[in-house]
PDB file of C-alpha atoms in Angstrom:
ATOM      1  CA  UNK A  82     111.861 -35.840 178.249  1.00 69.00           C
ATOM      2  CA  UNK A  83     108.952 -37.604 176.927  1.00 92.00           C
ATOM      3  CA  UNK A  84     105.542 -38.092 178.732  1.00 94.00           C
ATOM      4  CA  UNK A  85     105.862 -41.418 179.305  1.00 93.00           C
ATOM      5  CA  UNK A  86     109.820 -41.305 180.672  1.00 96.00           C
ATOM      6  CA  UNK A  87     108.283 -39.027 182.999  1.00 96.00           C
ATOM      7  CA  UNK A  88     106.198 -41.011 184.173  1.00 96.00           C
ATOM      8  CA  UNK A  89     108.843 -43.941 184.654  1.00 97.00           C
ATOM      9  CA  UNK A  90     110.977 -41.685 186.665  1.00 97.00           C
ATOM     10  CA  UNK A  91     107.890 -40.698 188.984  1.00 97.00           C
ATOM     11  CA  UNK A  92     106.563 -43.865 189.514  1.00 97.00           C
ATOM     12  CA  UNK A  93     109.990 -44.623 190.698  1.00 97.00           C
ATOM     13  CA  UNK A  94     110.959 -41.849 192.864  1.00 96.00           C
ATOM     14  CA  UNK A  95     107.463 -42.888 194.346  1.00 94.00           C
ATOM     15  CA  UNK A  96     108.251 -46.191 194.625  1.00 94.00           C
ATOM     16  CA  UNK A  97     111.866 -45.913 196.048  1.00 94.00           C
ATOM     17  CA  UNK A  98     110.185 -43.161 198.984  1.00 91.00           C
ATOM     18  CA  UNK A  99     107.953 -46.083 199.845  1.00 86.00           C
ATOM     19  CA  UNK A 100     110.608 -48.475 200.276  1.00 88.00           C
ATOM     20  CA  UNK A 101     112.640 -46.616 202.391  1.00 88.00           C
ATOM     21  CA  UNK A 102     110.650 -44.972 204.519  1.00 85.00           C
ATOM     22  CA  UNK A 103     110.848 -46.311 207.982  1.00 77.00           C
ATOM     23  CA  UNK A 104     107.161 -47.759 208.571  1.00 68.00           C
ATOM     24  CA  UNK A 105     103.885 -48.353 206.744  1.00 59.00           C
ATOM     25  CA  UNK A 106     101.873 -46.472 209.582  1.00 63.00           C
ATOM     26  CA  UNK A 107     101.288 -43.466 208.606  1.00 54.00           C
ATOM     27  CA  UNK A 108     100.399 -44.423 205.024  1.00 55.00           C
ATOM     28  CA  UNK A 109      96.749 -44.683 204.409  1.00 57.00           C
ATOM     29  CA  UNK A 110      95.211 -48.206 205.360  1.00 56.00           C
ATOM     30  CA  UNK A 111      95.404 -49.212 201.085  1.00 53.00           C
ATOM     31  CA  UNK A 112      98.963 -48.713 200.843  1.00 51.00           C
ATOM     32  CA  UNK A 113      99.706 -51.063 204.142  1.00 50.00           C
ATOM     33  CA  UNK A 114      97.220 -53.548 203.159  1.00 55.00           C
ATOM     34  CA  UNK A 115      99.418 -56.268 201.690  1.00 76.00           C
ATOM     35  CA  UNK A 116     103.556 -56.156 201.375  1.00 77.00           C
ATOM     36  CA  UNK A 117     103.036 -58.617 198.482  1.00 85.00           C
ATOM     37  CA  UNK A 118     100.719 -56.986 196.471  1.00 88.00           C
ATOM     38  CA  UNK A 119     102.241 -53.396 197.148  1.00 87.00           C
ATOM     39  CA  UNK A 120     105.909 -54.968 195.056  1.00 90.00           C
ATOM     40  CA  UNK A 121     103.542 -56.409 192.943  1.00 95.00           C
ATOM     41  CA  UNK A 122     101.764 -53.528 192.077  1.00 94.00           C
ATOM     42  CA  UNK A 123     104.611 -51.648 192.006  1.00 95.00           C
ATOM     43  CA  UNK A 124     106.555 -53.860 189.932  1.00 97.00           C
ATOM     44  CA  UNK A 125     104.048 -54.525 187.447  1.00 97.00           C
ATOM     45  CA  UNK A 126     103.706 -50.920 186.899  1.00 96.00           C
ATOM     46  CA  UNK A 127     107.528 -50.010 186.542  1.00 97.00           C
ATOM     47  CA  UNK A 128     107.553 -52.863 183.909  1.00 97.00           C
ATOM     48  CA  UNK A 129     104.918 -51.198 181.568  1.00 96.00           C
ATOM     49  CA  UNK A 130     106.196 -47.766 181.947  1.00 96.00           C
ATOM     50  CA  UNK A 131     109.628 -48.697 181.060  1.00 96.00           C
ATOM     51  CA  UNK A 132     107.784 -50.683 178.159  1.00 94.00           C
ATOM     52  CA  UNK A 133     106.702 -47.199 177.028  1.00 93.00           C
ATOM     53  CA  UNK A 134     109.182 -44.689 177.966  1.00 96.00           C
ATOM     54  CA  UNK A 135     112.485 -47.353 176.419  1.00 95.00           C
ATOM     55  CA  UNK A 136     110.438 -49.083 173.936  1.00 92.00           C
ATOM     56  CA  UNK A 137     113.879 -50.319 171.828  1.00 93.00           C
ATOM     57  CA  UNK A 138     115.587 -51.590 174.822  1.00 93.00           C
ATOM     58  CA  UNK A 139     115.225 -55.503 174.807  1.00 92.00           C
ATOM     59  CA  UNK A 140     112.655 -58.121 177.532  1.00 91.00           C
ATOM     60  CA  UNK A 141     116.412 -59.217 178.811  1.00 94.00           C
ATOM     61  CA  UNK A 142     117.430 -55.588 179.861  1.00 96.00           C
ATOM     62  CA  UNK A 143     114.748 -54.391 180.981  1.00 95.00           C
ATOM     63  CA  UNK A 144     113.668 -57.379 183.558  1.00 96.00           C
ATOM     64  CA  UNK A 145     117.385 -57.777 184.276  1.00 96.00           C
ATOM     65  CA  UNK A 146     117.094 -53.407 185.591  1.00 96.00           C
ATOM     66  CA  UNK A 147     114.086 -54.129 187.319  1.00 97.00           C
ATOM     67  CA  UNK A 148     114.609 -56.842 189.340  1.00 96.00           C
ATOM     68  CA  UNK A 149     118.384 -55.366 189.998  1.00 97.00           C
ATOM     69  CA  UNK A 150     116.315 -52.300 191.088  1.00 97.00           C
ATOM     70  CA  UNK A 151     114.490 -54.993 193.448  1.00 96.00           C
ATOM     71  CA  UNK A 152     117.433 -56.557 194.585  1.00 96.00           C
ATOM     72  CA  UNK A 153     118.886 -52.966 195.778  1.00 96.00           C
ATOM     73  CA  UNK A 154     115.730 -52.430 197.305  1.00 94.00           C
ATOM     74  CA  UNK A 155     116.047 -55.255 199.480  1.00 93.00           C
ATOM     75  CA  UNK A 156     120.061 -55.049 200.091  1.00 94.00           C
ATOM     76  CA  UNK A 157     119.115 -51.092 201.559  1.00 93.00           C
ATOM     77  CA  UNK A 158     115.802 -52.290 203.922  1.00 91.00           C
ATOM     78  CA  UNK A 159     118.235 -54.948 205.380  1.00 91.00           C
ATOM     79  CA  UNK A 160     120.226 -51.358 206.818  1.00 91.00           C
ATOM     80  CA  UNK A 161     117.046 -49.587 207.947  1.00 88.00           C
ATOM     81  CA  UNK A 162     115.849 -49.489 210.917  1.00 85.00           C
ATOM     82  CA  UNK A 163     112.330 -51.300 211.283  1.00 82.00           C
ATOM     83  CA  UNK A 164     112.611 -52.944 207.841  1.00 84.00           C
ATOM     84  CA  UNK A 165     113.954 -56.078 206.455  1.00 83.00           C
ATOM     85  CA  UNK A 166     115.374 -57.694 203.601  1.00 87.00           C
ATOM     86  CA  UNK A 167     112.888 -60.676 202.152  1.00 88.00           C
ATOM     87  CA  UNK A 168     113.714 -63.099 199.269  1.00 92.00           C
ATOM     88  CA  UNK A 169     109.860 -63.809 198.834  1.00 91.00           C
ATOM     89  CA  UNK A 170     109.696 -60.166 197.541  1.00 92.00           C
ATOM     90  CA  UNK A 171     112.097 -60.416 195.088  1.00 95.00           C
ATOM     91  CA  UNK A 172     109.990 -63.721 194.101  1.00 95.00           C
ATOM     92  CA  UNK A 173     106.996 -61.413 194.041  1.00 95.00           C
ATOM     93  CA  UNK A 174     109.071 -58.558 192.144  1.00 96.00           C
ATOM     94  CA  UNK A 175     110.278 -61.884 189.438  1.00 97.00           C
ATOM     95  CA  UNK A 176     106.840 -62.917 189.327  1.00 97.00           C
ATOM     96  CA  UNK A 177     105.152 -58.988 188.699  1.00 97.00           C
ATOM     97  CA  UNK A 178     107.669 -58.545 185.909  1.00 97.00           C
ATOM     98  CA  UNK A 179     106.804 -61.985 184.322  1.00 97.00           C
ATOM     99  CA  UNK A 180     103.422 -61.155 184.390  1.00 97.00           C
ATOM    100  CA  UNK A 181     103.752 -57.948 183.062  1.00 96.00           C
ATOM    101  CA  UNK A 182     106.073 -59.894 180.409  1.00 95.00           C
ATOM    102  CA  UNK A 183     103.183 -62.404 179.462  1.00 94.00           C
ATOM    103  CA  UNK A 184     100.538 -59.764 178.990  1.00 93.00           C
ATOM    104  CA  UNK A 185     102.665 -57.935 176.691  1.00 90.00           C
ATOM    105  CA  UNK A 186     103.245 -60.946 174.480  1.00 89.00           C
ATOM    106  CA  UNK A 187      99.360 -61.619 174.704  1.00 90.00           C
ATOM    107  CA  UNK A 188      99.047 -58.215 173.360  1.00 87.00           C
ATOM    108  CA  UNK A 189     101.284 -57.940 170.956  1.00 83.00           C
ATOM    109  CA  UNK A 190     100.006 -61.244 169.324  1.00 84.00           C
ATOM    110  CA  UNK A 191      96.635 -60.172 169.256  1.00 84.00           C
ATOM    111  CA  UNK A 192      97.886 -56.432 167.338  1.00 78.00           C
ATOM    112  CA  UNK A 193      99.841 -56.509 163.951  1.00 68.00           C
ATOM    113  CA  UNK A 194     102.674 -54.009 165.817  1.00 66.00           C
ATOM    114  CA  UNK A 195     104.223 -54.483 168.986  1.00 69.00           C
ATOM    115  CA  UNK A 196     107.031 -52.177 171.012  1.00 59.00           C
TER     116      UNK A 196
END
């Protein structure tokens, strides 16, 4: 497994143990701060490891896994107790992996290679 796959699959272990843990509390005060900018931190991020761990897997498949990933995320925190299921952060997952999208294009237009 490559360096950067490994990564991928941490960031998302990480990622998943944050969404399903019951409450924010005990977490320190940075990782409460803000449920929109924790998915899209966190969604940003998956996008540009992924970039780098499946670089020859398409912009369509790998937005369509991450924001099925998202979508799972939600469907499971509408089970838990103390959590909830929210549209506005799959719209904040969407918009994260657009972003990270855009600034991909914007880099590889300025290089003479691109993944």
């Amino acid at each position: 497994m490559t360096a950067a796959r490994l990564l991928f699959a941490a960031a998302l272990l990480a990622i998943s143990i944050l969404a399903f843990i019951p409450s924010y509390e005990p977490l320190p005060k940075l990782a409460s701060f803000s449920d929109i900018l924790n998915h899209f931190a966190a969604f940003f991020t998956l996008y540009m490891l992924h970039l780098f761990a499946y670089p020859a897997l398409s912009w369509r498949i790998r937005s369509a896994a991450l924001l099925g990933y998202g979508l799972l995320i939600e469907i499971v925190q509408a089970f838990l107790p103390n959590r909830h299921a929210s549209f506005s952060d799959i719209a904040v997952d969407a918009a994260a992996v657009a972003a990270a999208m855009l600034l991909h294009r914007v880099a590889c237009r300025l290089r003479t290679r691109c993944t």
